[in-house]
């Protein structure tokens, strides 16, 4: 039962999601032509993921491609106590450097073993997670360069060429006819010069991350922002080789949405704080089980997840959008029907609100109203 375990009006929320998505005539748009995108296995991503795997970070310890995982263990078995591993372990325990933080740094670097920063990393640029201190970045990169050379990462990389190419080809085939890149600019507002970068990670298993490389005028970088969806691999074929399928699409869209939604939420944190803190207190245990350690992260996730529902309603049809909405309610985002309804209103008033940024005061108002309306009927949740 989806709704029976959800407080904050759980069953009502489920019915509301069906009503919102099922009664508005939101059908897929087959006439819209998706732009092509090519997936790549990225040596920066794999090197840093391997380091944090050797640290023992649980989120980097879930490789689902057996032969690749075995190859990592065998190739780097004599380097499990390398100085970069010890340092990264200390960063996890003292600064919480985990999950998307390592990936946010990876996309700001050149290829290994040199790992030359693509832009100055001091002061820390906006795309690098705040859990990284500038002095820690410098030390980590020094040690990571040594690890790449000492552990012959180049040799490991070459040994996995066939597997890498297979993963790239299969992921590219899955998304080529399904990902509608034009929707992002249409929905959020244009991001001139931004490039979509799909990275498929053999090391990351079921964990995926949305990070961005933000260009700054005069920083010497080539081109505009790079919006990354770093997709782990969790499906394999009968031989145990990477076999992503169409079920990756909502996650892929989710990760790209982070590059748009996170800055919008962050620009309004002061206004969102009262409602965010109140709602987080009710669902804290659920959020923490998903590694959402604070109300700010929950708010970013809320806007991302509602945006994914709107993408699915547009391009995958009502049924896909309803399934996604019900899933979000089940996971603890009981306000998803109301938030989705506000995004529908936004789409219908684009002459008044040309971008989602211009509509953010209405999003803030929604959360304020929702938190007040449910304050006396909701209690902290402890269920799954």
Short mmCIF file of C-alpha atoms in Angstrom, two decimals:
data_model
loop_
_atom_site.label_atom_id
_atom_site.label_comp_id
_atom_site.label_asym_id
_atom_site.label_seq_id
_atom_site.Cartn_x
_atom_site.Cartn_y
_atom_site.Cartn_z
CA UNK A 1 0.00 0.00 0.00
CA UNK A 2 1.62 3.22 -1.12
CA UNK A 3 -0.34 5.68 0.95
CA UNK A 4 -0.86 3.71 4.14
CA UNK A 5 2.70 4.30 5.36
CA UNK A 6 2.82 7.99 4.43
CA UNK A 7 1.91 10.67 6.96
CA UNK A 8 1.10 14.27 5.96
CA UNK A 9 -2.10 13.10 4.30
CA UNK A 10 -0.58 10.05 2.63
CA UNK A 11 -3.58 8.42 0.96
CA UNK A 12 -5.02 11.82 0.09
CA UNK A 13 -1.66 12.75 -1.43
CA UNK A 14 -1.67 9.62 -3.60
CA UNK A 15 -5.18 10.33 -4.86
CA UNK A 16 -4.19 13.95 -5.42
CA UNK A 17 -1.27 12.92 -7.60
CA UNK A 18 -3.52 10.79 -9.78
CA UNK A 19 -6.00 13.66 -10.05
CA UNK A 20 -3.36 16.24 -10.89
CA UNK A 21 -1.75 14.16 -13.60
CA UNK A 22 -4.75 12.25 -14.83
CA UNK A 23 -7.24 15.07 -15.35
CA UNK A 24 -5.17 17.69 -17.12
CA UNK A 25 -4.79 16.03 -20.50
CA UNK A 26 -1.00 15.77 -20.15
CA UNK A 27 0.04 13.54 -23.02
CA UNK A 28 3.40 12.75 -24.51
CA UNK A 29 4.48 14.83 -27.47
CA UNK A 30 5.74 12.50 -30.20
CA UNK A 31 6.28 15.39 -32.59
CA UNK A 32 9.11 16.78 -30.49
CA UNK A 33 12.42 15.51 -31.77
CA UNK A 34 15.06 14.59 -29.19
CA UNK A 35 18.58 15.87 -29.66
CA UNK A 36 21.31 13.26 -29.73
CA UNK A 37 23.61 12.68 -26.80
CA UNK A 38 26.56 10.35 -26.50
CA UNK A 39 27.52 8.63 -23.26
CA UNK A 40 31.12 8.24 -22.16
CA UNK A 41 32.99 6.38 -19.46
CA UNK A 42 35.14 9.10 -17.91
CA UNK A 43 38.62 8.33 -16.53
CA UNK A 44 38.33 11.20 -14.02
CA UNK A 45 35.11 9.76 -12.64
CA UNK A 46 36.42 6.20 -12.51
CA UNK A 47 39.72 7.11 -10.84
CA UNK A 48 38.11 9.12 -8.05
CA UNK A 49 35.32 6.57 -7.63
CA UNK A 50 37.94 3.84 -7.25
CA UNK A 51 39.79 5.86 -4.60
CA UNK A 52 36.62 6.30 -2.56
CA UNK A 53 35.78 2.64 -3.11
CA UNK A 54 39.11 1.71 -1.55
CA UNK A 55 38.27 4.05 1.33
CA UNK A 56 35.20 1.92 2.01
CA UNK A 57 32.54 4.53 1.28
CA UNK A 58 29.35 2.41 1.03
CA UNK A 59 28.04 4.41 -1.93
CA UNK A 60 31.20 3.56 -3.89
CA UNK A 61 31.17 -0.07 -2.85
CA UNK A 62 28.26 -1.28 -4.98
CA UNK A 63 29.72 -2.08 -8.38
CA UNK A 64 27.18 -4.27 -10.22
CA UNK A 65 29.44 -5.35 -13.10
CA UNK A 66 31.20 -8.38 -11.55
CA UNK A 67 34.19 -8.59 -13.88
CA UNK A 68 34.90 -4.87 -13.52
CA UNK A 69 34.68 -5.01 -9.74
CA UNK A 70 37.02 -7.99 -9.67
CA UNK A 71 39.45 -6.21 -11.99
CA UNK A 72 39.51 -3.19 -9.66
CA UNK A 73 40.22 -5.37 -6.63
CA UNK A 74 42.97 -7.30 -8.38
CA UNK A 75 44.68 -4.35 -10.03
CA UNK A 76 44.73 -2.08 -6.96
CA UNK A 77 45.11 -4.71 -4.24
CA UNK A 78 48.58 -3.48 -3.31
CA UNK A 79 47.40 0.12 -3.01
CA UNK A 80 44.48 -0.18 -0.60
CA UNK A 81 46.52 1.65 2.02
CA UNK A 82 47.87 4.30 -0.33
CA UNK A 83 48.24 7.74 1.22
CA UNK A 84 45.39 9.14 -0.90
CA UNK A 85 43.09 6.44 0.46
CA UNK A 86 43.99 7.32 4.03
CA UNK A 87 43.52 11.01 3.32
CA UNK A 88 40.18 10.48 1.59
CA UNK A 89 39.06 8.38 4.56
CA UNK A 90 39.85 11.28 6.87
CA UNK A 91 37.89 13.63 4.61
CA UNK A 92 34.87 11.37 4.84
CA UNK A 93 34.98 11.19 8.63
CA UNK A 94 35.80 14.84 9.29
CA UNK A 95 34.07 16.65 6.42
CA UNK A 96 31.51 14.20 5.08
CA UNK A 97 33.17 14.06 1.65
CA UNK A 98 30.99 11.37 0.10
CA UNK A 99 28.23 10.75 -2.45
CA UNK A 100 28.25 13.64 -4.99
CA UNK A 101 31.15 15.57 -3.42
CA UNK A 102 33.91 13.47 -5.07
CA UNK A 103 32.11 13.63 -8.42
CA UNK A 104 31.75 17.41 -8.20
CA UNK A 105 35.53 17.67 -8.00
CA UNK A 106 36.15 15.12 -10.76
CA UNK A 107 34.45 17.18 -13.47
CA UNK A 108 36.70 20.16 -12.68
CA UNK A 109 39.86 18.23 -13.52
CA UNK A 110 41.76 17.26 -16.62
CA UNK A 111 42.47 13.59 -17.37
CA UNK A 112 44.64 11.41 -15.12
CA UNK A 113 47.38 11.03 -14.16
CA UNK A 114 48.01 14.79 -14.26
CA UNK A 115 44.52 15.83 -13.03
CA UNK A 116 45.27 19.44 -13.87
CA UNK A 117 42.45 21.71 -12.64
CA UNK A 118 40.52 23.07 -15.59
CA UNK A 119 39.94 26.35 -13.76
CA UNK A 120 41.49 27.71 -10.55
CA UNK A 121 40.14 25.80 -7.55
CA UNK A 122 41.04 28.53 -5.07
CA UNK A 123 38.79 30.19 -4.24
CA UNK A 124 36.57 27.13 -4.50
CA UNK A 125 34.36 27.51 -7.60
CA UNK A 126 30.58 27.20 -7.28
CA UNK A 127 30.43 23.78 -8.95
CA UNK A 128 32.68 22.09 -6.36
CA UNK A 129 30.79 20.85 -3.31
CA UNK A 130 31.31 22.90 -0.14
CA UNK A 131 32.48 19.84 1.76
CA UNK A 132 35.79 20.30 -0.05
CA UNK A 133 38.04 22.89 1.59
CA UNK A 134 40.59 24.51 -0.67
CA UNK A 135 43.57 23.13 1.21
CA UNK A 136 42.03 19.65 1.13
CA UNK A 137 41.52 19.83 -2.62
CA UNK A 138 45.18 20.69 -3.15
CA UNK A 139 46.40 17.86 -0.93
CA UNK A 140 43.95 15.33 -2.35
CA UNK A 141 45.00 16.06 -5.93
CA UNK A 142 48.67 15.78 -5.06
CA UNK A 143 48.07 12.34 -3.58
CA UNK A 144 45.62 11.25 -6.30
CA UNK A 145 48.25 11.97 -8.96
CA UNK A 146 50.69 9.77 -7.09
CA UNK A 147 48.06 7.03 -6.79
CA UNK A 148 47.32 7.14 -10.53
CA UNK A 149 51.02 6.65 -11.28
CA UNK A 150 51.85 4.22 -8.48
CA UNK A 151 48.78 2.10 -9.26
CA UNK A 152 49.25 2.29 -13.04
CA UNK A 153 45.74 3.58 -13.59
CA UNK A 154 46.54 3.99 -17.28
CA UNK A 155 47.19 0.25 -17.55
CA UNK A 156 43.94 -0.55 -15.78
CA UNK A 157 42.05 1.87 -18.02
CA UNK A 158 43.42 0.24 -21.17
CA UNK A 159 42.59 -3.24 -19.87
CA UNK A 160 38.92 -2.27 -19.65
CA UNK A 161 38.62 -0.79 -23.13
CA UNK A 162 36.16 -3.36 -24.52
CA UNK A 163 33.93 -3.18 -21.46
CA UNK A 164 33.99 0.62 -21.46
CA UNK A 165 33.03 0.79 -25.12
CA UNK A 166 30.22 -1.71 -24.62
CA UNK A 167 28.80 0.33 -21.74
CA UNK A 168 29.02 3.53 -23.78
CA UNK A 169 27.35 2.01 -26.83
CA UNK A 170 24.52 0.48 -24.85
CA UNK A 171 23.76 3.59 -22.80
CA UNK A 172 23.90 5.80 -25.89
CA UNK A 173 21.46 3.49 -27.67
CA UNK A 174 19.04 3.64 -24.74
CA UNK A 175 18.90 7.42 -24.52
CA UNK A 176 19.35 8.38 -28.18
CA UNK A 177 15.64 8.20 -28.98
CA UNK A 178 14.28 8.99 -25.52
CA UNK A 179 16.07 11.98 -23.99
CA UNK A 180 14.52 15.29 -25.04
CA UNK A 181 17.24 17.81 -24.26
CA UNK A 182 15.18 20.69 -25.58
CA UNK A 183 12.71 20.27 -22.70
CA UNK A 184 15.21 21.53 -20.13
CA UNK A 185 15.59 24.98 -21.68
CA UNK A 186 11.88 25.12 -22.46
CA UNK A 187 10.88 24.28 -18.89
CA UNK A 188 13.53 26.03 -16.80
CA UNK A 189 14.56 28.83 -19.12
CA UNK A 190 17.40 28.96 -21.58
CA UNK A 191 20.95 28.24 -20.44
CA UNK A 192 22.95 29.61 -23.39
CA UNK A 193 26.02 27.60 -24.25
CA UNK A 194 25.34 24.84 -21.71
CA UNK A 195 26.38 21.35 -22.77
CA UNK A 196 24.84 18.09 -21.60
CA UNK A 197 27.45 15.55 -20.55
CA UNK A 198 26.30 11.98 -19.95
CA UNK A 199 28.87 9.91 -18.09
CA UNK A 200 28.27 6.23 -17.42
CA UNK A 201 30.23 4.89 -14.45
CA UNK A 202 31.12 1.22 -14.16
CA UNK A 203 32.24 1.73 -10.55
CA UNK A 204 29.18 3.53 -9.23
CA UNK A 205 26.65 0.71 -9.34
CA UNK A 206 23.14 2.02 -8.55
CA UNK A 207 24.33 5.45 -7.42
CA UNK A 208 23.98 8.41 -9.78
CA UNK A 209 24.92 12.07 -9.43
CA UNK A 210 24.03 15.41 -10.99
CA UNK A 211 26.94 17.86 -10.90
CA UNK A 212 28.03 20.81 -13.01
CA UNK A 213 31.13 22.56 -14.24
CA UNK A 214 30.31 26.26 -14.15
CA UNK A 215 32.36 28.43 -16.48
CA UNK A 216 33.28 31.93 -15.34
CA UNK A 217 34.08 34.79 -17.69
CA UNK A 218 37.82 35.06 -18.09
CA UNK A 219 38.62 31.78 -16.32
CA UNK A 220 40.27 30.29 -19.38
CA UNK A 221 37.82 27.39 -19.74
CA UNK A 222 36.52 26.49 -23.16
CA UNK A 223 32.83 27.14 -23.72
CA UNK A 224 29.89 27.43 -21.36
CA UNK A 225 28.60 25.37 -18.45
CA UNK A 226 28.76 21.60 -18.57
CA UNK A 227 25.76 19.83 -17.02
CA UNK A 228 26.63 16.31 -15.94
CA UNK A 229 24.47 13.29 -15.36
CA UNK A 230 26.81 10.67 -13.92
CA UNK A 231 24.91 7.42 -14.27
CA UNK A 232 25.86 4.29 -12.41
CA UNK A 233 25.20 0.89 -13.95
CA UNK A 234 22.92 -1.51 -12.12
CA UNK A 235 21.67 -3.85 -14.87
CA UNK A 236 23.80 -6.50 -16.53
CA UNK A 237 23.20 -9.09 -19.24
CA UNK A 238 23.53 -12.87 -18.90
CA UNK A 239 27.31 -12.55 -19.19
CA UNK A 240 27.45 -9.98 -16.41
CA UNK A 241 28.25 -7.13 -18.79
CA UNK A 242 26.66 -3.65 -18.61
CA UNK A 243 23.09 -3.64 -19.96
CA UNK A 244 21.26 -0.38 -19.19
CA UNK A 245 17.66 -0.19 -20.41
CA UNK A 246 14.90 2.40 -20.74
CA UNK A 247 14.25 2.33 -16.99
CA UNK A 248 17.27 4.62 -16.52
CA UNK A 249 15.43 7.54 -18.13
CA UNK A 250 13.78 9.08 -15.03
CA UNK A 251 17.09 8.91 -13.15
CA UNK A 252 18.96 10.42 -16.09
CA UNK A 253 16.50 13.33 -16.27
CA UNK A 254 16.65 13.66 -12.46
CA UNK A 255 20.41 14.14 -12.47
CA UNK A 256 20.35 16.72 -15.25
CA UNK A 257 17.58 18.59 -13.39
CA UNK A 258 19.92 19.08 -10.43
CA UNK A 259 22.04 21.47 -12.48
CA UNK A 260 18.97 23.66 -12.97
CA UNK A 261 17.12 23.19 -9.67
CA UNK A 262 19.93 23.39 -7.13
CA UNK A 263 20.88 27.00 -7.93
CA UNK A 264 17.19 28.03 -7.86
CA UNK A 265 16.64 26.53 -4.43
CA UNK A 266 19.94 27.84 -3.11
CA UNK A 267 19.02 31.37 -4.16
CA UNK A 268 15.90 31.16 -1.97
CA UNK A 269 17.17 29.25 1.05
CA UNK A 270 16.37 32.06 3.48
CA UNK A 271 12.73 32.16 2.38
CA UNK A 272 12.44 28.37 2.28
CA UNK A 273 14.00 27.78 5.69
CA UNK A 274 10.89 27.95 7.94
CA UNK A 275 8.88 25.48 5.86
CA UNK A 276 11.93 23.38 5.06
CA UNK A 277 12.90 22.91 8.70
CA UNK A 278 9.31 22.12 9.70
CA UNK A 279 8.83 19.53 6.96
CA UNK A 280 12.23 17.96 7.46
CA UNK A 281 11.49 17.38 11.13
CA UNK A 282 8.51 15.24 10.10
CA UNK A 283 10.39 13.04 7.62
CA UNK A 284 13.93 13.23 8.96
CA UNK A 285 14.50 9.50 9.32
CA UNK A 286 13.25 8.75 5.83
CA UNK A 287 15.40 11.49 4.34
CA UNK A 288 18.49 10.38 6.22
CA UNK A 289 18.06 6.84 4.93
CA UNK A 290 18.37 8.35 1.44
CA UNK A 291 21.47 10.30 2.58
CA UNK A 292 19.59 13.62 2.62
CA UNK A 293 21.12 14.96 5.78
CA UNK A 294 19.43 18.36 5.98
CA UNK A 295 16.37 20.32 4.92
CA UNK A 296 18.28 22.14 2.18
CA UNK A 297 19.02 18.88 0.37
CA UNK A 298 15.40 17.80 0.81
CA UNK A 299 14.22 21.02 -0.82
CA UNK A 300 16.57 20.60 -3.78
CA UNK A 301 15.37 17.04 -4.20
CA UNK A 302 11.73 18.12 -3.99
CA UNK A 303 12.03 20.55 -6.89
CA UNK A 304 14.08 18.08 -8.93
CA UNK A 305 11.58 15.27 -8.42
CA UNK A 306 8.58 17.42 -9.27
CA UNK A 307 10.37 18.58 -12.42
CA UNK A 308 11.00 14.98 -13.46
CA UNK A 309 7.28 14.30 -13.15
CA UNK A 310 6.59 17.20 -15.51
CA UNK A 311 9.16 15.86 -17.99
CA UNK A 312 7.55 12.43 -17.93
CA UNK A 313 4.07 13.87 -18.36
CA UNK A 314 5.28 15.71 -21.44
CA UNK A 315 7.36 13.03 -23.11
CA UNK A 316 6.50 9.64 -21.63
CA UNK A 317 2.78 10.04 -20.99
CA UNK A 318 0.44 10.28 -18.02
CA UNK A 319 0.96 6.73 -16.79
CA UNK A 320 4.71 7.21 -16.42
CA UNK A 321 4.17 10.53 -14.63
CA UNK A 322 1.62 9.03 -12.24
CA UNK A 323 3.94 6.13 -11.40
CA UNK A 324 6.77 8.54 -10.67
CA UNK A 325 4.53 10.74 -8.55
CA UNK A 326 3.27 7.85 -6.47
CA UNK A 327 6.83 6.67 -5.98
CA UNK A 328 7.81 10.07 -4.59
CA UNK A 329 4.90 10.09 -2.12
CA UNK A 330 5.90 6.60 -1.01
CA UNK A 331 9.46 7.74 -0.40
CA UNK A 332 8.31 10.49 1.95
CA UNK A 333 7.74 13.48 -0.33
CA UNK A 334 4.06 13.72 0.63
CA UNK A 335 3.83 17.27 -0.73
CA UNK A 336 4.62 16.13 -4.27
CA UNK A 337 1.02 16.37 -5.61
CA UNK A 338 0.70 19.98 -4.50
CA UNK A 339 4.16 20.94 -5.74
CA UNK A 340 3.47 19.28 -9.10
CA UNK A 341 0.20 21.20 -9.31
CA UNK A 342 2.13 24.45 -8.87
CA UNK A 343 4.46 23.49 -11.72
CA UNK A 344 1.44 22.82 -13.93
CA UNK A 345 0.23 26.33 -13.10
CA UNK A 346 3.69 27.67 -13.98
CA UNK A 347 3.58 25.98 -17.37
CA UNK A 348 0.20 27.55 -18.07
CA UNK A 349 1.42 31.07 -17.23
CA UNK A 350 4.67 31.30 -19.12
CA UNK A 351 3.74 34.71 -20.48
CA UNK A 352 3.82 35.93 -16.86
CA UNK A 353 6.63 33.64 -15.68
CA UNK A 354 9.15 33.19 -18.52
CA UNK A 355 11.50 31.06 -16.40
CA UNK A 356 11.21 28.87 -13.35
CA UNK A 357 13.48 31.35 -11.59
CA UNK A 358 10.79 34.01 -11.98
CA UNK A 359 8.23 31.59 -10.51
CA UNK A 360 10.27 30.64 -7.44
CA UNK A 361 8.35 33.04 -5.10
CA UNK A 362 5.27 30.92 -5.85
CA UNK A 363 7.21 27.77 -4.96
CA UNK A 364 8.22 29.38 -1.67
CA UNK A 365 4.58 30.33 -1.06
CA UNK A 366 3.48 26.76 -1.72
CA UNK A 367 5.85 25.32 0.87
CA UNK A 368 4.83 27.92 3.45
CA UNK A 369 1.17 27.12 2.93
CA UNK A 370 1.70 23.37 2.92
CA UNK A 371 3.76 23.41 6.11
CA UNK A 372 1.10 25.46 7.91
CA UNK A 373 -1.87 23.48 6.61
CA UNK A 374 -0.36 20.15 7.70
CA UNK A 375 1.27 21.27 10.94
CA UNK A 376 -1.53 19.96 13.17
CA UNK A 377 -2.30 16.78 11.25
CA UNK A 378 1.20 15.47 10.59
CA UNK A 379 3.67 13.75 12.85
CA UNK A 380 7.28 12.70 12.45
CA UNK A 381 7.53 9.53 10.39
CA UNK A 382 9.68 6.56 11.22
CA UNK A 383 8.46 4.03 8.68
CA UNK A 384 10.22 3.05 5.47
#
